[in-house]
CSV table of C-alpha atoms in Angstrom, one decimal:
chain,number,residue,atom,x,y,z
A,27,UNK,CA,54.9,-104.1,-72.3
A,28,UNK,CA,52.6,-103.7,-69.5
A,29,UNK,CA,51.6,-106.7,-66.9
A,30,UNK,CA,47.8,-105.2,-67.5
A,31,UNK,CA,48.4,-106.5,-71.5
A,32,UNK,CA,50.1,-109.5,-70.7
A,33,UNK,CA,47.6,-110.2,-68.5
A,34,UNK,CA,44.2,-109.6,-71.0
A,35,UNK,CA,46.4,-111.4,-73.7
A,36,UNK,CA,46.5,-114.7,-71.5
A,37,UNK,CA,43.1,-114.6,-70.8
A,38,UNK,CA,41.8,-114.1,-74.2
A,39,UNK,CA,44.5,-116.4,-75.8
A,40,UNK,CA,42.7,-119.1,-72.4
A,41,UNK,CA,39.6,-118.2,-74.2
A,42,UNK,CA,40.3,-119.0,-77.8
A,43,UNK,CA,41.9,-121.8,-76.3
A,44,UNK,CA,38.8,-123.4,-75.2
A,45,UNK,CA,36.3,-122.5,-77.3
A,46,UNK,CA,37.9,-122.9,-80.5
A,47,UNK,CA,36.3,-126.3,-81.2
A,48,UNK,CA,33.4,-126.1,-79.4
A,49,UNK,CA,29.9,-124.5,-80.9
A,50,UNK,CA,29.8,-121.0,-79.1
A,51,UNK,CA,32.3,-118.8,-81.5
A,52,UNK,CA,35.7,-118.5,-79.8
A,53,UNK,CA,35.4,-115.3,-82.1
A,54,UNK,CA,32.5,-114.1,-80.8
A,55,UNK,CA,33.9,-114.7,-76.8
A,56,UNK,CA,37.1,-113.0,-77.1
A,57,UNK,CA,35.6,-109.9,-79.3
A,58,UNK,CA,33.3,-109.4,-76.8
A,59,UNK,CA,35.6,-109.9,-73.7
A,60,UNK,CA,38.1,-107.5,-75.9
A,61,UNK,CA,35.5,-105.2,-75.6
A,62,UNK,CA,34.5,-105.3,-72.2
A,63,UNK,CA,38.4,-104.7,-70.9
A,64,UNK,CA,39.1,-102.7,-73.1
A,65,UNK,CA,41.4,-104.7,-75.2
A,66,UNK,CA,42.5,-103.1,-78.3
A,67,UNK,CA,44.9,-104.2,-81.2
A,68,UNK,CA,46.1,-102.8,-84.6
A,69,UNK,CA,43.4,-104.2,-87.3
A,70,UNK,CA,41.8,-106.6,-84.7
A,71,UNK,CA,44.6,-108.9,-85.7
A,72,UNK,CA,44.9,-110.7,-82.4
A,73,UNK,CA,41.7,-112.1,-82.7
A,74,UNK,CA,43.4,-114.1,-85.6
A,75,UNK,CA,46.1,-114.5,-85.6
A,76,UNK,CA,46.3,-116.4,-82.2
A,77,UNK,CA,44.3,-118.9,-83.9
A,78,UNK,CA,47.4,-120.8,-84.8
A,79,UNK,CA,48.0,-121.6,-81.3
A,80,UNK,CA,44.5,-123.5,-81.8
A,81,UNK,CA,45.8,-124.7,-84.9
A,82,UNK,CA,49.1,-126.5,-83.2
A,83,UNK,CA,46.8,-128.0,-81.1
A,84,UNK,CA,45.1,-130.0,-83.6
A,85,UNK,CA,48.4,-130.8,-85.6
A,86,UNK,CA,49.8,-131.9,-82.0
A,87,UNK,CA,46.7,-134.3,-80.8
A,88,UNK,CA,46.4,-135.7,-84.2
A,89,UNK,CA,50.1,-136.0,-85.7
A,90,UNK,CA,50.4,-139.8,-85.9
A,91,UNK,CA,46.8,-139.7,-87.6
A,92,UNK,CA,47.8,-136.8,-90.4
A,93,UNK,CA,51.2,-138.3,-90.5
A,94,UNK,CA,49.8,-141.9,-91.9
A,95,UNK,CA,47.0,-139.8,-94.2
A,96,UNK,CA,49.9,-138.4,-95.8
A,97,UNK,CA,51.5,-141.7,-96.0
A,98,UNK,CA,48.6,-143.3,-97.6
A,99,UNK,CA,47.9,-140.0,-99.7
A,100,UNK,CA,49.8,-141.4,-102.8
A,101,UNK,CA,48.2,-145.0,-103.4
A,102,UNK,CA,45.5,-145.5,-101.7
A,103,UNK,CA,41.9,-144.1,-103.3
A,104,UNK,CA,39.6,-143.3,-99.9
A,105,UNK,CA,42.7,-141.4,-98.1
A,106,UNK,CA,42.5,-139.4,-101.5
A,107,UNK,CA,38.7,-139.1,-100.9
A,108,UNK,CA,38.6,-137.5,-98.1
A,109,UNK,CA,41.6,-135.0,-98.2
A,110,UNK,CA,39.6,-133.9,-101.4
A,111,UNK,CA,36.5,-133.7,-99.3
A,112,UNK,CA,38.6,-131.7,-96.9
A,113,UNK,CA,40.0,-129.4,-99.4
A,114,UNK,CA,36.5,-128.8,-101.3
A,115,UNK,CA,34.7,-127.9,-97.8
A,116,UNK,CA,37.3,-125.4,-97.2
A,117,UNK,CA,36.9,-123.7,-101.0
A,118,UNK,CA,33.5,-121.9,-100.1
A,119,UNK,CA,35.3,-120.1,-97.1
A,120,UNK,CA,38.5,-119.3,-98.6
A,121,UNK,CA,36.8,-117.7,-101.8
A,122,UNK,CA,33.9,-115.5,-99.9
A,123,UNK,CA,36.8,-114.6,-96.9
A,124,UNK,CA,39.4,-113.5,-99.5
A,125,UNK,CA,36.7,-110.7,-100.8
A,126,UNK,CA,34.6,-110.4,-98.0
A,127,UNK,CA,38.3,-109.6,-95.4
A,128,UNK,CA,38.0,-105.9,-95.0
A,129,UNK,CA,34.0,-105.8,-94.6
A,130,UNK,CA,34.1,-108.7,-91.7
A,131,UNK,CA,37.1,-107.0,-90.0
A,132,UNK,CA,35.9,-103.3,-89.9
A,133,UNK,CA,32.4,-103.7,-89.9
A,134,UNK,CA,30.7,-107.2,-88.5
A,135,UNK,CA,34.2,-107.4,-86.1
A,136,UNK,CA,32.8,-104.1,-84.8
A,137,UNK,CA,29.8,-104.8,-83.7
A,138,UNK,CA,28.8,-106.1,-80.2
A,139,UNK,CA,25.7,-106.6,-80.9
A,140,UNK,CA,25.3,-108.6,-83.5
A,141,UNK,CA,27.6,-110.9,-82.1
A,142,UNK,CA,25.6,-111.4,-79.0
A,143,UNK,CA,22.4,-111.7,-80.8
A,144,UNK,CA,24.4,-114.7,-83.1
A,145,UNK,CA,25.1,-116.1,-80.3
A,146,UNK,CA,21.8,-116.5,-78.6
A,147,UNK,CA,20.2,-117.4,-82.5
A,148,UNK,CA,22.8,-120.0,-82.7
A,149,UNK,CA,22.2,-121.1,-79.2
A,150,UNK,CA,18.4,-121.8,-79.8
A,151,UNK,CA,19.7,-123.4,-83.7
A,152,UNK,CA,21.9,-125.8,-82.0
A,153,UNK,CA,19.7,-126.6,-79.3
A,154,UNK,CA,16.6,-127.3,-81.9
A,155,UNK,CA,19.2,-129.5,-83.9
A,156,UNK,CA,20.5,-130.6,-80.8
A,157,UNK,CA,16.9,-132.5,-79.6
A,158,UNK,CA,15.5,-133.4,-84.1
A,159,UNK,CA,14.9,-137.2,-84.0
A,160,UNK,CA,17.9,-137.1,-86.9
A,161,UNK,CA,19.3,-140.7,-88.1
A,162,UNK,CA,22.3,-140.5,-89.2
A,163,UNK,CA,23.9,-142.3,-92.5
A,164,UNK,CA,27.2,-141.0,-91.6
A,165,UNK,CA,29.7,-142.2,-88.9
A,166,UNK,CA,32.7,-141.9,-90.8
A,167,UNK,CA,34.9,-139.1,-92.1
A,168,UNK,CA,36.5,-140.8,-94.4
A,169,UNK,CA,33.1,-142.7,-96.0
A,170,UNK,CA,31.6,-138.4,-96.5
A,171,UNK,CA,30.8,-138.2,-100.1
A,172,UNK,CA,32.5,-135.2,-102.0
A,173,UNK,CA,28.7,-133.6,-102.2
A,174,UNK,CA,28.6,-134.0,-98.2
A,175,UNK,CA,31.9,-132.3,-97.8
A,176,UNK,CA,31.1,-129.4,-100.3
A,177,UNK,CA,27.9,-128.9,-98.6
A,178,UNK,CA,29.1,-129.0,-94.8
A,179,UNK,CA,31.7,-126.2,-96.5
A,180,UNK,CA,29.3,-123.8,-97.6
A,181,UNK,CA,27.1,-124.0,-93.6
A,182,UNK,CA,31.1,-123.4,-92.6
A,183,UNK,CA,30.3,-119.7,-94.4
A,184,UNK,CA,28.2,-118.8,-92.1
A,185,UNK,CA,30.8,-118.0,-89.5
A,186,UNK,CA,32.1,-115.0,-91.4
A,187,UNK,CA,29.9,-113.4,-89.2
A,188,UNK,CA,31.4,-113.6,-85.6
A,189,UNK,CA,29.1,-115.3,-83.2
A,190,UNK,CA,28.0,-117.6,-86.0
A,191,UNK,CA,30.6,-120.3,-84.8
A,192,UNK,CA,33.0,-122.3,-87.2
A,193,UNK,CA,32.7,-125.3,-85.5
A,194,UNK,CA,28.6,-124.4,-84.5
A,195,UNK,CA,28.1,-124.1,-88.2
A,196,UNK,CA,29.9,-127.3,-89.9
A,197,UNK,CA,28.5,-129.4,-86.4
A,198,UNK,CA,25.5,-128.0,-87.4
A,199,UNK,CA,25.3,-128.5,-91.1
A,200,UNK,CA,26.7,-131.9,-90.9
A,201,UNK,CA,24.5,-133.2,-88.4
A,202,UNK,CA,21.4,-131.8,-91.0
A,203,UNK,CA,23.5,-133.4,-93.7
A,204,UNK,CA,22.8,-136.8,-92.2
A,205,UNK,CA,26.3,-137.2,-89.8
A,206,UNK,CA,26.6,-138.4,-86.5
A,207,UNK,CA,27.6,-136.0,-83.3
A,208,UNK,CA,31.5,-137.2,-83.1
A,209,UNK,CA,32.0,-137.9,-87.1
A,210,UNK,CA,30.9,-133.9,-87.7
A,211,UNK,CA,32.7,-133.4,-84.7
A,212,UNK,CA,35.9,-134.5,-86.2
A,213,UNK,CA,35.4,-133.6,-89.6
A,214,UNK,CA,35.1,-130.1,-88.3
A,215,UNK,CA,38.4,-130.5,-86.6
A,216,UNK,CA,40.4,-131.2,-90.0
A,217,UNK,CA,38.3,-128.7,-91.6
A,218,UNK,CA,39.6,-126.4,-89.0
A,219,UNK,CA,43.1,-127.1,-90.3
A,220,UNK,CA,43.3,-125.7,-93.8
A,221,UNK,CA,40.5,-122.8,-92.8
A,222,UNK,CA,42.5,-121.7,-89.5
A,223,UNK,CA,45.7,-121.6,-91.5
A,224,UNK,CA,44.3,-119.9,-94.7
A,225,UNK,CA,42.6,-117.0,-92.1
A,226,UNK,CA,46.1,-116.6,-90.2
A,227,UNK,CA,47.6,-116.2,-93.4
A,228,UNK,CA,45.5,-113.7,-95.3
A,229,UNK,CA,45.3,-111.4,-91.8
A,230,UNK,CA,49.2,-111.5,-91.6
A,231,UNK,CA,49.8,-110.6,-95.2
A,232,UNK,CA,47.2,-107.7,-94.7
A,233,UNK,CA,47.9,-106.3,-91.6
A,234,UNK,CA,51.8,-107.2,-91.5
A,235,UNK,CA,53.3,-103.8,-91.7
A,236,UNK,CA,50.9,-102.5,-89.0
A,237,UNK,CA,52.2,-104.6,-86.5
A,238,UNK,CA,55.1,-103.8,-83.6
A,239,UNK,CA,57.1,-105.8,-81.5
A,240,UNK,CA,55.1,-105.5,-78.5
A,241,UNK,CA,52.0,-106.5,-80.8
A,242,UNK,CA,54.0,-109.6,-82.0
A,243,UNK,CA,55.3,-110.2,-78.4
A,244,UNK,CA,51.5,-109.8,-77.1
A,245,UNK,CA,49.8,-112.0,-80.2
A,246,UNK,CA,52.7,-114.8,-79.1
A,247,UNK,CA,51.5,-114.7,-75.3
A,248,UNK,CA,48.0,-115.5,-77.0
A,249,UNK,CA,48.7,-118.1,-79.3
A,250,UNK,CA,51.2,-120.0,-77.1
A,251,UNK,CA,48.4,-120.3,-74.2
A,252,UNK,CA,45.8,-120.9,-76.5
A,253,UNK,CA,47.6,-123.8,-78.0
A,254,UNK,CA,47.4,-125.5,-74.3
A,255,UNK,CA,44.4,-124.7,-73.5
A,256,UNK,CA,43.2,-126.0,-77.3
A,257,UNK,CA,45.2,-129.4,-76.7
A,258,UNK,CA,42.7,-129.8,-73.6
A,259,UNK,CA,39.8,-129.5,-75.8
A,260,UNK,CA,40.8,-131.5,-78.5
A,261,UNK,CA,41.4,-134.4,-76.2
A,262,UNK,CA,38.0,-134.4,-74.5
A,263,UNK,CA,35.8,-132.9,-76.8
A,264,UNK,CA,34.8,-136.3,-79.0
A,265,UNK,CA,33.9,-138.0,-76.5
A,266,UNK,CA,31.6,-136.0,-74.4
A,267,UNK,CA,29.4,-135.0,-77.5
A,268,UNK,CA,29.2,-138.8,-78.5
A,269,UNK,CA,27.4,-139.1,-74.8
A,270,UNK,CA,25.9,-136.1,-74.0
A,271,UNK,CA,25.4,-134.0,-77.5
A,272,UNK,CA,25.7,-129.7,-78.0
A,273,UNK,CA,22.5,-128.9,-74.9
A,274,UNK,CA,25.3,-127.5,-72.6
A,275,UNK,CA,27.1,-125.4,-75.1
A,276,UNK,CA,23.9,-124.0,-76.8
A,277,UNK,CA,22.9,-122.9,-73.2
A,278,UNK,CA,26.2,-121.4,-72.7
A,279,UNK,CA,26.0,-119.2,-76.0
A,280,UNK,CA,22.4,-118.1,-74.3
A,281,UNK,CA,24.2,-117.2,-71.5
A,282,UNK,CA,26.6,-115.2,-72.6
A,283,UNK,CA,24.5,-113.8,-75.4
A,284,UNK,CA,22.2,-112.4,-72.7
A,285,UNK,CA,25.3,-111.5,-70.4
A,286,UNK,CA,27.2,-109.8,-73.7
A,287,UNK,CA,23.0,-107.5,-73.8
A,288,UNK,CA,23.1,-106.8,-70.3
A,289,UNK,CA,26.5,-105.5,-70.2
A,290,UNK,CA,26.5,-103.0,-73.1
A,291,UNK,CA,23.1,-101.6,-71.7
A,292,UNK,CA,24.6,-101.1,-68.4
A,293,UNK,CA,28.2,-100.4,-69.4
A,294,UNK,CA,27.7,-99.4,-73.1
């Protein structure tokens, strides 16, 4: 394996590592920096399949909370409630993704730019949402109804198209949906769990037999750093959007939507 591999692999794994869980489509930012270096991979599997590295982060920062949910699961009534509500948010994405995999991966995957013109849409969306005079009924994640979680699940479709943000769009939706900034926050996070997972699975089983040991050895270099950089995130991210809200990450998917333009005009 060459240290020019190694190296992109770290990097991109760094970036999926920090913008997982945060509004701007970690998607989006290592499909377009994959595209700039010249980054390339059997079935644009990398992309995914690091994700689990983000998906050991969350298990890691919130073990002793999933650990007593699981606990609780059998008797008591509002722990059933919302792994219900978590399981019915993730049903929209898990039903489209299974029969929309091979059109997102060789045809919206492919394309540059619609991912940077996502990101600066999304940018402006989260901003406007961002600044709405919105009062929220929600503070809990454990109080969401079952309607609630069903609907924040079908804004979570939306990022089938990468750009769109996973996070972005059930922050998004669940802050329409009558949720406060660090309650959608978090509910996005366990959301992430069964989504993430599902995605890394359906991607394996389809692109298993495509892959070599130096892909494997290059997708591990990925996940592993994005699984450190993702335990960072995870730790700070709740409380700086209880304080300060989404302004500085819609900015940033501005940014780099304009950057992500200017770049394939002058570099194609």
């Amino acid at each position: 394996m060459e240290a020019q591999t190694i190296a992109e692999a770290l990097i991109l794994g760094l970036v999926e590592g920090l913008t997982e869980f945060i509004p701007v489509s970690s998607t989006g930012h290592i499909l377009l920096l994959g595209h700039f270096i010249g980054f390339d991979n059997p079935g644009k599997t990398f992309e995914v399949l690091i994700q689990l590295g983000a998906i050991l982060a969350i298990l890691s920062v919130y073990f002793a909370r999933l650990l007593n949910i699981l606990l609780a699961l059998p008797r008591d009534p509002r722990t059933q409630r919302f792994v219900a509500g978590i399981l019915l948010a993730f049903l929209p994405a898990a039903v489209i993704g299974f029969f929309a995999h091979g059109f997102i991966k060789t045809v919206l995957f492919e394309s540059p730019q619609l991912i940077c013109t996502t990101l600066l849409v999304g940018g402006i969306i989260l901003l406007i949402i961002d600044r709405l005079p919105l009062k929220p009924r929600y503070d809990e994640i454990t109080d969401y109804p079952l309607s609630l979680c069903f609907k924040i699940g079908c804004c979570q479709v939306l990022a089938m198209v990468p750009g769109v943000s996973r996070s972005g769009a059930t922050i998004g939706g669940a802050l329409l949906l009558g949720t406060d900034k660090r309650s959608a926050a978090e509910f996005s996070f366990f959301l992430a769990m069964p989504t993430m997972t599902g995605a890394f699975a359906l991607d394996l089983y389809k692109n298993y037999d495509i892959l070599s040991a130096d892909d494997v050895a290059v997708i591990s270099i990925g996940f592993v750093t994005a699984f450190l950089a993702g335990v960072a995130v995870v730790r700070w991210l709740l409380g700086y959007v209880a304080q300060h809200g989404f302004a500085l990450f819609a900015w940033w998917r501005i940014l780099v939507g304009t950057l992500g333009f200017a770049g394939l005009y002058f570099l194609g």
